[in-house]
Amino acid sequence: MSDHPAWAHWRCPSPHLPAGAQQSATVANPVSGASPDLLPHFQLEPEDVYIVKNKAVSLACRATPATQIYFKCNGEWVHQGDHVMQHSTDRSTGLPVMEVRIEVTRQQVEKIFGLEEYWCQCVAWSSSGTTKSQKAFVRIAYLRKNFEQEPTAREVSIEQGIVLPCRPPEGIPPAEVEWLRNEELVDPALDANVYVTPEHSLVLRQARLADTANYTCVAKNIVARRRSASAAITVYVNGGWSTWTQWSGCSTSCGRGWQKRSRTCTNPTPLNGGAFCEGQNMQKTACTTLCPVDGAWSEWSKWSVCGAECTHWRSRECSEPVPRNGGQDCHGPELDTRNCTSELCTASGAEDVALYVGLVAVAVCLVLLLLVGVLVYCRKKGGLDADVADSSILTAGFQPVSIKPSKAGDLLTIQPDLSTTTMTYQGSLCPRQDGPAKLQLPNGHLLSPLGAGRHTLHHSSPAAEGADFVARLSTQSYFRSLPRGTNNMAYGTFNFLGGRLMIPNTGISLLIPPDAIPRGKIYEVYLTLHKQEEVRLPLAGCQTLLSPIVSCGPPGVLLTRPAILAMGHCVEASAENWSIRLKKQSCEGTWEDVLQLGAEPCTDLYYCQLEAQACYIFTEQLGRFALVGESLSMAASKRLKLVLFAPAACPSLEYNIRVYCLSDTQDTLKEVIQLEKQLGGQLIGAPRVLHFKDSYHNLRLSIHDMPSSLWKSKLLASYQEIPFYHIWSGLQPFLHCTFTLERLSPSTCELACKIWVWQVEGDGQSFTVGAPALVGPSAFKIPFLIRQKIISSLDPPGTRGADWRMLAQKLNLDSHLSFFASKPSPTAMILNLWEARHFPNGNLSQLAAAVAEVGKQESALFAVSEAEC
């Protein structure tokens, strides 16, 4: 029996060998008894190659020790004539070396295109056995012409983030992507503000003026180089006002004139189409320069009695007029003396004594008159509010105030006399420093006896007098920044009794507590909701708008107690995930941080209580407010409200479903419903809430489970996306995607499908398919006089803490004790917050029980039955 197997001496295999022989020839095991060191090993193995256009590619391999070596492609032996062989000897070992090459053409690869990939491998023989090389794949290289997604031109504000998407054309091998800025290569390694995502999008973290350029996405592989259409990015800068100059001198040197100051829109200067500064660049104010008055002498007095020295005198004063404002003094002597030689030279001075006695008597009379005047004034001042409340009303419980003809036990025994104290506030956008001194006090009495008649307080109605109110408001300087019309505005006329303004279906209201407006004053107050395209709110870094932008005013009114502005928000608040700030627009038009929630307040003018879906802002200065947040971690999330709308009628084969992704506040939902009414859309199903995280991932929407036999989607991709930055900023209120469907038959009238909405790498949701003003007592649940009694009883410190602090604890408001304690009346702040949170459905019985539990001796007076409430 031979020491070697039969096939060890087998010569060159032919492509026409029978299948069994070919199979035995490809066994990669050593022959029994052979040394493993003599098995062929490959010094060069074939590698993957790409056929470019029609050029054939070459595959090569080299093995030692090898007596024969051939290629096998897709399981079939390559014909012997197609091999190019080269024999040599390894100088270091003396073993034979064989190298073989073959060429593969495009036609060979295309023959099996679509069945499997084209591959080849080498098989080498030696006297000890066979060895196979790695497989080398041969592919036809190509690069399509059209990009799947190209970047688009945009205009962005400076420091805003930019994302330029690019999806290169399909190709083999896959195309590499690079970006050009004005035909120069963008290198993220040299610019930390730039990076390219794994999806080939170019991201500018914060837009700079230097980033204004034409951007081109370039895709290339070994076949070709493709360029996308250039996208022009314009980085604009909105103008900002410089500081005001000093007031100029008065235009006149004597009398009434003008002085002015100016500012320029250069901080910064608007660039690249940025908005010009809003507001006036010049302010004028009246000034009065006191005219100089020269002094003039009065008439000479009568000559005095001739004295013992035989002289008499007379005098005059520089008092007609007295010199003032830099006028000249009188010229000449003020005393004139002459000699007298009559018999009076020796007369006594009895007349001088009489003069001194008369002067003393006059001084005593003046002092007595002054004391009488002070006593009368103090008595009137002390009696001004003496009859405001009759303590007997407390026995009636928490009943609404009813102003009726006088009878025993009536709740009110007096009424406001508004006929002599009405004053309409006419203010400017910026309050003057001497504002309070400009508000004239009335001459009439504030309160007068009720009498036998019924008193009704009339106030404006939006339906009847909206145009009149807006016409009056348009004369004010601040009107330019308010929305036109009265759809998102509430207004009313208020006095010291206070009241409430509400914008229906928005969750926005303004509570003016009793005595917040000084007695004797009546103000016209407005509350308005701004559309976000009307007011430019600059956001820095990762800041996001969390609430509507709301104005209340007019600015500059004098409030003696904080008003409470209530509005919704869309933040899932937590101290470790969010930094939330209250912003207010200043008189110059810039937005300033006036309060950071959770931090120690730097002023007593503002305070904010943040609840699950609403915030309550205490403010003593009316103006324009917004809630802005900055995420501290990727766990921070905002609430989105997902709403579906579709046409009420479908006259054509196409049918559009619109999915809105809104901030979860009532005002945005109201606006979208009004918009859809104009488009003829109807709400489909109940809105859903989605928690959108600060993870930089986009929002993705897709439609599923649609009967393909009745409907087809005209969407080319399997899903749609809304970019993360569009949603997170909060400045684009009505973001939505439209799914366009087509009926396959006009008779189809039913549609059943599912729409999925989710944040990439996050959770998702699916869908199965004018304004009133309350004025006076009607605006409050707690009757006015009972409220005053509660305040007077609980404000003073009580034994064992039986005062306003215990009331705050009973109402679960004890976390705000430091704020309440900073105000003149802590109890009033607690009751105001209760009114803002519980109107109009607050339970007075529960409040009465909380007051009774405080433990005051007077608490029995506050007991109230369910029937009385």
mmCIF file with all atom_site columns, C-alpha atoms in Angstrom, residues 237-419:
data_model
loop_
_atom_site.group_PDB
_atom_site.id
_atom_site.type_symbol
_atom_site.label_atom_id
_atom_site.label_alt_id
_atom_site.label_comp_id
_atom_site.label_asym_id
_atom_site.label_entity_id
_atom_site.label_seq_id
_atom_site.pdbx_PDB_ins_code
_atom_site.Cartn_x
_atom_site.Cartn_y
_atom_site.Cartn_z
_atom_site.occupancy
_atom_site.B_iso_or_equiv
_atom_site.pdbx_formal_charge
_atom_site.auth_seq_id
_atom_site.auth_comp_id
_atom_site.auth_asym_id
_atom_site.auth_atom_id
_atom_site.pdbx_PDB_model_num
ATOM 1   C CA . VAL A 1 237 ? -28.493 89.349  14.358 1.00 0.00 ? 237 VAL A CA 1
ATOM 2   C CA . ASN A 1 238 ? -31.498 91.084  15.830 1.00 0.00 ? 238 ASN A CA 1
ATOM 3   C CA . GLY A 1 239 ? -30.879 94.642  16.833 1.00 0.00 ? 239 GLY A CA 1
ATOM 4   C CA . GLY A 1 240 ? -30.631 95.707  20.451 1.00 0.00 ? 240 GLY A CA 1
ATOM 5   C CA . TRP A 1 241 ? -30.889 99.124  21.998 1.00 0.00 ? 241 TRP A CA 1
ATOM 6   C CA . SER A 1 242 ? -27.918 100.897 23.482 1.00 0.00 ? 242 SER A CA 1
ATOM 7   C CA . THR A 1 243 ? -28.322 102.548 26.863 1.00 0.00 ? 243 THR A CA 1
ATOM 8   C CA . TRP A 1 244 ? -30.112 105.875 26.991 1.00 0.00 ? 244 TRP A CA 1
ATOM 9   C CA . THR A 1 245 ? -27.998 109.009 26.806 1.00 0.00 ? 245 THR A CA 1
ATOM 10  C CA . GLN A 1 246 ? -28.197 111.579 29.546 1.00 0.00 ? 246 GLN A CA 1
ATOM 11  C CA . TRP A 1 247 ? -31.120 113.987 29.380 1.00 0.00 ? 247 TRP A CA 1
ATOM 12  C CA . SER A 1 248 ? -30.249 117.080 27.386 1.00 0.00 ? 248 SER A CA 1
ATOM 13  C CA . GLY A 1 249 ? -30.513 120.509 28.878 1.00 0.00 ? 249 GLY A CA 1
ATOM 14  C CA . CYS A 1 250 ? -33.894 122.229 28.837 1.00 0.00 ? 250 CYS A CA 1
ATOM 15  C CA . SER A 1 251 ? -34.634 123.887 25.516 1.00 0.00 ? 251 SER A CA 1
ATOM 16  C CA . THR A 1 252 ? -35.476 127.184 27.179 1.00 0.00 ? 252 THR A CA 1
ATOM 17  C CA . SER A 1 253 ? -33.606 129.179 29.761 1.00 0.00 ? 253 SER A CA 1
ATOM 18  C CA . CYS A 1 254 ? -36.797 130.613 31.207 1.00 0.00 ? 254 CYS A CA 1
ATOM 19  C CA . GLY A 1 255 ? -40.187 128.948 31.445 1.00 0.00 ? 255 GLY A CA 1
ATOM 20  C CA . ARG A 1 256 ? -41.561 125.689 29.979 1.00 0.00 ? 256 ARG A CA 1
ATOM 21  C CA . GLY A 1 257 ? -39.541 123.772 27.435 1.00 0.00 ? 257 GLY A CA 1
ATOM 22  C CA . TRP A 1 258 ? -38.417 120.280 26.419 1.00 0.00 ? 258 TRP A CA 1
ATOM 23  C CA . GLN A 1 259 ? -35.511 118.006 27.092 1.00 0.00 ? 259 GLN A CA 1
ATOM 24  C CA . LYS A 1 260 ? -34.745 114.766 25.332 1.00 0.00 ? 260 LYS A CA 1
ATOM 25  C CA . ARG A 1 261 ? -32.554 111.696 25.389 1.00 0.00 ? 261 ARG A CA 1
ATOM 26  C CA . SER A 1 262 ? -31.807 109.130 22.698 1.00 0.00 ? 262 SER A CA 1
ATOM 27  C CA . ARG A 1 263 ? -30.530 105.651 22.100 1.00 0.00 ? 263 ARG A CA 1
ATOM 28  C CA . THR A 1 264 ? -29.337 103.770 19.048 1.00 0.00 ? 264 THR A CA 1
ATOM 29  C CA . CYS A 1 265 ? -29.999 100.289 17.705 1.00 0.00 ? 265 CYS A CA 1
ATOM 30  C CA . THR A 1 266 ? -26.352 99.310  17.955 1.00 0.00 ? 266 THR A CA 1
ATOM 31  C CA . ASN A 1 267 ? -26.197 96.858  20.859 1.00 0.00 ? 267 ASN A CA 1
ATOM 32  C CA . PRO A 1 268 ? -25.929 94.887  18.651 1.00 0.00 ? 268 PRO A CA 1
ATOM 33  C CA . THR A 1 269 ? -26.569 96.397  15.211 1.00 0.00 ? 269 THR A CA 1
ATOM 34  C CA . PRO A 1 270 ? -29.029 94.387  13.085 1.00 0.00 ? 270 PRO A CA 1
ATOM 35  C CA . LEU A 1 271 ? -27.200 92.243  10.549 1.00 0.00 ? 271 LEU A CA 1
ATOM 36  C CA . ASN A 1 272 ? -28.207 89.991  7.655  1.00 0.00 ? 272 ASN A CA 1
ATOM 37  C CA . GLY A 1 273 ? -31.883 90.864  7.808  1.00 0.00 ? 273 GLY A CA 1
ATOM 38  C CA . GLY A 1 274 ? -32.225 90.726  11.598 1.00 0.00 ? 274 GLY A CA 1
ATOM 39  C CA . ALA A 1 275 ? -35.117 92.571  13.178 1.00 0.00 ? 275 ALA A CA 1
ATOM 40  C CA . PHE A 1 276 ? -34.686 96.225  13.963 1.00 0.00 ? 276 PHE A CA 1
ATOM 41  C CA . CYS A 1 277 ? -35.171 97.320  17.549 1.00 0.00 ? 277 CYS A CA 1
ATOM 42  C CA . GLU A 1 278 ? -38.731 97.755  18.721 1.00 0.00 ? 278 GLU A CA 1
ATOM 43  C CA . GLY A 1 279 ? -39.661 100.951 20.482 1.00 0.00 ? 279 GLY A CA 1
ATOM 44  C CA . GLN A 1 280 ? -38.677 104.592 20.282 1.00 0.00 ? 280 GLN A CA 1
ATOM 45  C CA . ASN A 1 281 ? -35.155 105.803 19.744 1.00 0.00 ? 281 ASN A CA 1
ATOM 46  C CA . MET A 1 282 ? -35.898 109.141 21.357 1.00 0.00 ? 282 MET A CA 1
ATOM 47  C CA . GLN A 1 283 ? -37.821 110.273 24.402 1.00 0.00 ? 283 GLN A CA 1
ATOM 48  C CA . LYS A 1 284 ? -38.965 113.804 25.164 1.00 0.00 ? 284 LYS A CA 1
ATOM 49  C CA . THR A 1 285 ? -40.226 115.167 28.425 1.00 0.00 ? 285 THR A CA 1
ATOM 50  C CA . ALA A 1 286 ? -41.430 118.527 29.573 1.00 0.00 ? 286 ALA A CA 1
ATOM 51  C CA . CYS A 1 287 ? -39.142 120.644 31.672 1.00 0.00 ? 287 CYS A CA 1
ATOM 52  C CA . THR A 1 288 ? -39.511 123.957 33.385 1.00 0.00 ? 288 THR A CA 1
ATOM 53  C CA . THR A 1 289 ? -36.621 126.336 33.943 1.00 0.00 ? 289 THR A CA 1
ATOM 54  C CA . LEU A 1 290 ? -37.314 128.849 36.660 1.00 0.00 ? 290 LEU A CA 1
ATOM 55  C CA . CYS A 1 291 ? -36.963 132.381 35.377 1.00 0.00 ? 291 CYS A CA 1
ATOM 56  C CA . PRO A 1 292 ? -34.700 134.720 37.373 1.00 0.00 ? 292 PRO A CA 1
ATOM 57  C CA . VAL A 1 293 ? -36.654 137.286 39.383 1.00 0.00 ? 293 VAL A CA 1
ATOM 58  C CA . ASP A 1 294 ? -34.938 140.511 40.449 1.00 0.00 ? 294 ASP A CA 1
ATOM 59  C CA . GLY A 1 295 ? -35.737 141.809 43.875 1.00 0.00 ? 295 GLY A CA 1
ATOM 60  C CA . ALA A 1 296 ? -37.654 145.061 44.426 1.00 0.00 ? 296 ALA A CA 1
ATOM 61  C CA . TRP A 1 297 ? -38.135 147.230 47.488 1.00 0.00 ? 297 TRP A CA 1
ATOM 62  C CA . SER A 1 298 ? -41.347 147.455 49.390 1.00 0.00 ? 298 SER A CA 1
ATOM 63  C CA . GLU A 1 299 ? -42.757 150.809 50.455 1.00 0.00 ? 299 GLU A CA 1
ATOM 64  C CA . TRP A 1 300 ? -40.970 152.650 53.247 1.00 0.00 ? 300 TRP A CA 1
ATOM 65  C CA . SER A 1 301 ? -42.466 152.195 56.670 1.00 0.00 ? 301 SER A CA 1
ATOM 66  C CA . LYS A 1 302 ? -43.641 155.186 58.684 1.00 0.00 ? 302 LYS A CA 1
ATOM 67  C CA . TRP A 1 303 ? -41.071 157.165 60.580 1.00 0.00 ? 303 TRP A CA 1
ATOM 68  C CA . SER A 1 304 ? -40.452 155.941 64.084 1.00 0.00 ? 304 SER A CA 1
ATOM 69  C CA . VAL A 1 305 ? -40.967 158.082 67.189 1.00 0.00 ? 305 VAL A CA 1
ATOM 70  C CA . CYS A 1 306 ? -38.177 160.469 67.797 1.00 0.00 ? 306 CYS A CA 1
ATOM 71  C CA . GLY A 1 307 ? -35.842 158.771 70.237 1.00 0.00 ? 307 GLY A CA 1
ATOM 72  C CA . ALA A 1 308 ? -33.817 159.997 73.151 1.00 0.00 ? 308 ALA A CA 1
ATOM 73  C CA . GLU A 1 309 ? -30.900 160.540 70.793 1.00 0.00 ? 309 GLU A CA 1
ATOM 74  C CA . CYS A 1 310 ? -33.123 162.895 68.754 1.00 0.00 ? 310 CYS A CA 1
ATOM 75  C CA . THR A 1 311 ? -33.191 160.581 65.734 1.00 0.00 ? 311 THR A CA 1
ATOM 76  C CA . HIS A 1 312 ? -35.953 158.653 64.075 1.00 0.00 ? 312 HIS A CA 1
ATOM 77  C CA . TRP A 1 313 ? -35.856 156.012 61.343 1.00 0.00 ? 313 TRP A CA 1
ATOM 78  C CA . ARG A 1 314 ? -37.840 154.152 58.720 1.00 0.00 ? 314 ARG A CA 1
ATOM 79  C CA . SER A 1 315 ? -37.209 150.792 56.929 1.00 0.00 ? 315 SER A CA 1
ATOM 80  C CA . ARG A 1 316 ? -38.085 148.845 53.804 1.00 0.00 ? 316 ARG A CA 1
ATOM 81  C CA . GLU A 1 317 ? -37.645 145.181 52.664 1.00 0.00 ? 317 GLU A CA 1
ATOM 82  C CA . CYS A 1 318 ? -36.487 143.607 49.432 1.00 0.00 ? 318 CYS A CA 1
ATOM 83  C CA . SER A 1 319 ? -39.725 141.598 49.205 1.00 0.00 ? 319 SER A CA 1
ATOM 84  C CA . GLU A 1 320 ? -41.808 142.929 46.321 1.00 0.00 ? 320 GLU A CA 1
ATOM 85  C CA . PRO A 1 321 ? -40.712 140.531 44.931 1.00 0.00 ? 321 PRO A CA 1
ATOM 86  C CA . VAL A 1 322 ? -38.023 138.669 46.829 1.00 0.00 ? 322 VAL A CA 1
ATOM 87  C CA . PRO A 1 323 ? -35.066 137.917 44.496 1.00 0.00 ? 323 PRO A CA 1
ATOM 88  C CA . ARG A 1 324 ? -35.026 134.268 43.447 1.00 0.00 ? 324 ARG A CA 1
ATOM 89  C CA . ASN A 1 325 ? -33.698 131.890 40.809 1.00 0.00 ? 325 ASN A CA 1
ATOM 90  C CA . GLY A 1 326 ? -30.527 133.918 40.483 1.00 0.00 ? 326 GLY A CA 1
ATOM 91  C CA . GLY A 1 327 ? -32.225 137.324 40.278 1.00 0.00 ? 327 GLY A CA 1
ATOM 92  C CA . GLN A 1 328 ? -30.430 140.465 41.450 1.00 0.00 ? 328 GLN A CA 1
ATOM 93  C CA . ASP A 1 329 ? -30.795 141.815 44.949 1.00 0.00 ? 329 ASP A CA 1
ATOM 94  C CA . CYS A 1 330 ? -32.243 145.227 45.582 1.00 0.00 ? 330 CYS A CA 1
ATOM 95  C CA . HIS A 1 331 ? -29.830 148.122 45.359 1.00 0.00 ? 331 HIS A CA 1
ATOM 96  C CA . GLY A 1 332 ? -29.798 150.800 48.010 1.00 0.00 ? 332 GLY A CA 1
ATOM 97  C CA . PRO A 1 333 ? -30.191 151.035 51.809 1.00 0.00 ? 333 PRO A CA 1
ATOM 98  C CA . GLU A 1 334 ? -32.947 149.266 53.712 1.00 0.00 ? 334 GLU A CA 1
ATOM 99  C CA . LEU A 1 335 ? -32.795 151.646 56.703 1.00 0.00 ? 335 LEU A CA 1
ATOM 100 C CA . ASP A 1 336 ? -33.076 155.423 56.618 1.00 0.00 ? 336 ASP A CA 1
ATOM 101 C CA . THR A 1 337 ? -32.400 157.614 59.704 1.00 0.00 ? 337 THR A CA 1
ATOM 102 C CA . ARG A 1 338 ? -32.845 161.341 60.268 1.00 0.00 ? 338 ARG A CA 1
ATOM 103 C CA . ASN A 1 339 ? -32.351 163.769 63.071 1.00 0.00 ? 339 ASN A CA 1
ATOM 104 C CA . CYS A 1 340 ? -35.379 165.054 64.834 1.00 0.00 ? 340 CYS A CA 1
ATOM 105 C CA . THR A 1 341 ? -35.354 168.213 67.027 1.00 0.00 ? 341 THR A CA 1
ATOM 106 C CA . SER A 1 342 ? -38.917 168.438 68.269 1.00 0.00 ? 342 SER A CA 1
ATOM 107 C CA . GLU A 1 343 ? -40.165 168.115 71.823 1.00 0.00 ? 343 GLU A CA 1
ATOM 108 C CA . LEU A 1 344 ? -40.388 164.333 71.312 1.00 0.00 ? 344 LEU A CA 1
ATOM 109 C CA . CYS A 1 345 ? -36.681 163.953 71.762 1.00 0.00 ? 345 CYS A CA 1
ATOM 110 C CA . THR A 1 346 ? -37.199 163.298 75.488 1.00 0.00 ? 346 THR A CA 1
ATOM 111 C CA . ALA A 1 347 ? -40.268 161.005 75.148 1.00 0.00 ? 347 ALA A CA 1
ATOM 112 C CA . SER A 1 348 ? -40.274 157.555 76.773 1.00 0.00 ? 348 SER A CA 1
ATOM 113 C CA . GLY A 1 349 ? -40.400 154.202 74.939 1.00 0.00 ? 349 GLY A CA 1
ATOM 114 C CA . ALA A 1 350 ? -43.833 153.009 76.179 1.00 0.00 ? 350 ALA A CA 1
ATOM 115 C CA . GLU A 1 351 ? -44.929 152.456 72.588 1.00 0.00 ? 351 GLU A CA 1
ATOM 116 C CA . ASP A 1 352 ? -42.187 149.832 72.122 1.00 0.00 ? 352 ASP A CA 1
ATOM 117 C CA . VAL A 1 353 ? -43.529 147.759 75.006 1.00 0.00 ? 353 VAL A CA 1
ATOM 118 C CA . ALA A 1 354 ? -46.995 147.717 73.459 1.00 0.00 ? 354 ALA A CA 1
ATOM 119 C CA . LEU A 1 355 ? -45.555 146.507 70.155 1.00 0.00 ? 355 LEU A CA 1
ATOM 120 C CA . TYR A 1 356 ? -43.795 143.568 71.790 1.00 0.00 ? 356 TYR A CA 1
ATOM 121 C CA . VAL A 1 357 ? -46.957 142.492 73.650 1.00 0.00 ? 357 VAL A CA 1
ATOM 122 C CA . GLY A 1 358 ? -48.943 142.483 70.387 1.00 0.00 ? 358 GLY A CA 1
ATOM 123 C CA . LEU A 1 359 ? -46.431 140.277 68.615 1.00 0.00 ? 359 LEU A CA 1
ATOM 124 C CA . VAL A 1 360 ? -46.516 137.667 71.404 1.00 0.00 ? 360 VAL A CA 1
ATOM 125 C CA . ALA A 1 361 ? -50.336 137.543 71.276 1.00 0.00 ? 361 ALA A CA 1
ATOM 126 C CA . VAL A 1 362 ? -50.346 136.928 67.526 1.00 0.00 ? 362 VAL A CA 1
ATOM 127 C CA . ALA A 1 363 ? -47.839 134.042 67.904 1.00 0.00 ? 363 ALA A CA 1
ATOM 128 C CA . VAL A 1 364 ? -49.983 132.332 70.553 1.00 0.00 ? 364 VAL A CA 1
ATOM 129 C CA . CYS A 1 365 ? -53.082 132.533 68.300 1.00 0.00 ? 365 CYS A CA 1
ATOM 130 C CA . LEU A 1 366 ? -51.209 130.926 65.380 1.00 0.00 ? 366 LEU A CA 1
ATOM 131 C CA . VAL A 1 367 ? -50.059 127.984 67.536 1.00 0.00 ? 367 VAL A CA 1
ATOM 132 C CA . LEU A 1 368 ? -53.640 127.345 68.752 1.00 0.00 ? 368 LEU A CA 1
ATOM 133 C CA . LEU A 1 369 ? -55.011 127.378 65.177 1.00 0.00 ? 369 LEU A CA 1
ATOM 134 C CA . LEU A 1 370 ? -52.334 124.873 64.084 1.00 0.00 ? 370 LEU A CA 1
ATOM 135 C CA . LEU A 1 371 ? -53.215 122.447 66.895 1.00 0.00 ? 371 LEU A CA 1
ATOM 136 C CA . VAL A 1 372 ? -56.941 122.627 66.045 1.00 0.00 ? 372 VAL A CA 1
ATOM 137 C CA . GLY A 1 373 ? -56.177 121.875 62.359 1.00 0.00 ? 373 GLY A CA 1
ATOM 138 C CA . VAL A 1 374 ? -54.054 118.813 63.231 1.00 0.00 ? 374 VAL A CA 1
ATOM 139 C CA . LEU A 1 375 ? -56.774 117.385 65.497 1.00 0.00 ? 375 LEU A CA 1
ATOM 140 C CA . VAL A 1 376 ? -59.463 117.806 62.828 1.00 0.00 ? 376 VAL A CA 1
ATOM 141 C CA . TYR A 1 377 ? -57.271 116.122 60.176 1.00 0.00 ? 377 TYR A CA 1
ATOM 142 C CA . CYS A 1 378 ? -56.437 113.148 62.421 1.00 0.00 ? 378 CYS A CA 1
ATOM 143 C CA . ARG A 1 379 ? -60.085 112.685 63.329 1.00 0.00 ? 379 ARG A CA 1
ATOM 144 C CA . LYS A 1 380 ? -61.171 112.618 59.690 1.00 0.00 ? 380 LYS A CA 1
ATOM 145 C CA . LYS A 1 381 ? -58.360 110.225 58.741 1.00 0.00 ? 381 LYS A CA 1
ATOM 146 C CA . GLY A 1 382 ? -59.170 107.884 61.593 1.00 0.00 ? 382 GLY A CA 1
ATOM 147 C CA . GLY A 1 383 ? -62.829 107.814 60.617 1.00 0.00 ? 383 GLY A CA 1
ATOM 148 C CA . LEU A 1 384 ? -62.239 107.143 56.909 1.00 0.00 ? 384 LEU A CA 1
ATOM 149 C CA . ASP A 1 385 ? -62.565 103.380 57.189 1.00 0.00 ? 385 ASP A CA 1
ATOM 150 C CA . ALA A 1 386 ? -64.353 103.167 60.505 1.00 0.00 ? 386 ALA A CA 1
ATOM 151 C CA . ASP A 1 387 ? -67.632 102.157 58.952 1.00 0.00 ? 387 ASP A CA 1
ATOM 152 C CA . VAL A 1 388 ? -66.300 99.842  56.287 1.00 0.00 ? 388 VAL A CA 1
ATOM 153 C CA . ALA A 1 389 ? -67.278 96.703  58.199 1.00 0.00 ? 389 ALA A CA 1
ATOM 154 C CA . ASP A 1 390 ? -69.866 95.965  60.805 1.00 0.00 ? 390 ASP A CA 1
ATOM 155 C CA . SER A 1 391 ? -68.629 93.142  63.039 1.00 0.00 ? 391 SER A CA 1
ATOM 156 C CA . SER A 1 392 ? -72.114 91.674  63.093 1.00 0.00 ? 392 SER A CA 1
ATOM 157 C CA . ILE A 1 393 ? -71.670 90.406  59.520 1.00 0.00 ? 393 ILE A CA 1
ATOM 158 C CA . LEU A 1 394 ? -69.303 87.700  60.709 1.00 0.00 ? 394 LEU A CA 1
ATOM 159 C CA . THR A 1 395 ? -72.231 85.797  62.213 1.00 0.00 ? 395 THR A CA 1
ATOM 160 C CA . ALA A 1 396 ? -73.602 85.282  58.712 1.00 0.00 ? 396 ALA A CA 1
ATOM 161 C CA . GLY A 1 397 ? -70.772 82.959  57.624 1.00 0.00 ? 397 GLY A CA 1
ATOM 162 C CA . PHE A 1 398 ? -69.161 82.839  54.213 1.00 0.00 ? 398 PHE A CA 1
ATOM 163 C CA . GLN A 1 399 ? -72.119 84.087  52.212 1.00 0.00 ? 399 GLN A CA 1
ATOM 164 C CA . PRO A 1 400 ? -71.613 86.027  48.974 1.00 0.00 ? 400 PRO A CA 1
ATOM 165 C CA . VAL A 1 401 ? -71.859 89.774  49.356 1.00 0.00 ? 401 VAL A CA 1
ATOM 166 C CA . SER A 1 402 ? -75.288 91.024  48.322 1.00 0.00 ? 402 SER A CA 1
ATOM 167 C CA . ILE A 1 403 ? -75.754 94.782  48.025 1.00 0.00 ? 403 ILE A CA 1
ATOM 168 C CA . LYS A 1 404 ? -79.442 95.382  48.854 1.00 0.00 ? 404 LYS A CA 1
ATOM 169 C CA . PRO A 1 405 ? -81.530 98.128  50.546 1.00 0.00 ? 405 PRO A CA 1
ATOM 170 C CA . SER A 1 406 ? -80.622 98.640  54.192 1.00 0.00 ? 406 SER A CA 1
ATOM 171 C CA . LYS A 1 407 ? -82.281 96.510  56.818 1.00 0.00 ? 407 LYS A CA 1
ATOM 172 C CA . ALA A 1 408 ? -81.258 94.996  60.111 1.00 0.00 ? 408 ALA A CA 1
ATOM 173 C CA . GLY A 1 409 ? -78.432 92.463  59.686 1.00 0.00 ? 409 GLY A CA 1
ATOM 174 C CA . ASP A 1 410 ? -77.515 93.518  56.126 1.00 0.00 ? 410 ASP A CA 1
ATOM 175 C CA . LEU A 1 411 ? -74.023 92.464  55.089 1.00 0.00 ? 411 LEU A CA 1
ATOM 176 C CA . LEU A 1 412 ? -73.082 95.937  53.830 1.00 0.00 ? 412 LEU A CA 1
ATOM 177 C CA . THR A 1 413 ? -74.083 99.203  55.447 1.00 0.00 ? 413 THR A CA 1
ATOM 178 C CA . ILE A 1 414 ? -72.167 101.485 53.082 1.00 0.00 ? 414 ILE A CA 1
ATOM 179 C CA . GLN A 1 415 ? -71.313 101.639 49.397 1.00 0.00 ? 415 GLN A CA 1
ATOM 180 C CA . PRO A 1 416 ? -68.494 103.102 47.342 1.00 0.00 ? 416 PRO A CA 1
ATOM 181 C CA . ASP A 1 417 ? -69.341 106.499 45.944 1.00 0.00 ? 417 ASP A CA 1
ATOM 182 C CA . LEU A 1 418 ? -67.732 106.147 42.538 1.00 0.00 ? 418 LEU A CA 1
ATOM 183 C CA . SER A 1 419 ? -69.283 109.270 41.072 1.00 0.00 ? 419 SER A CA 1
#
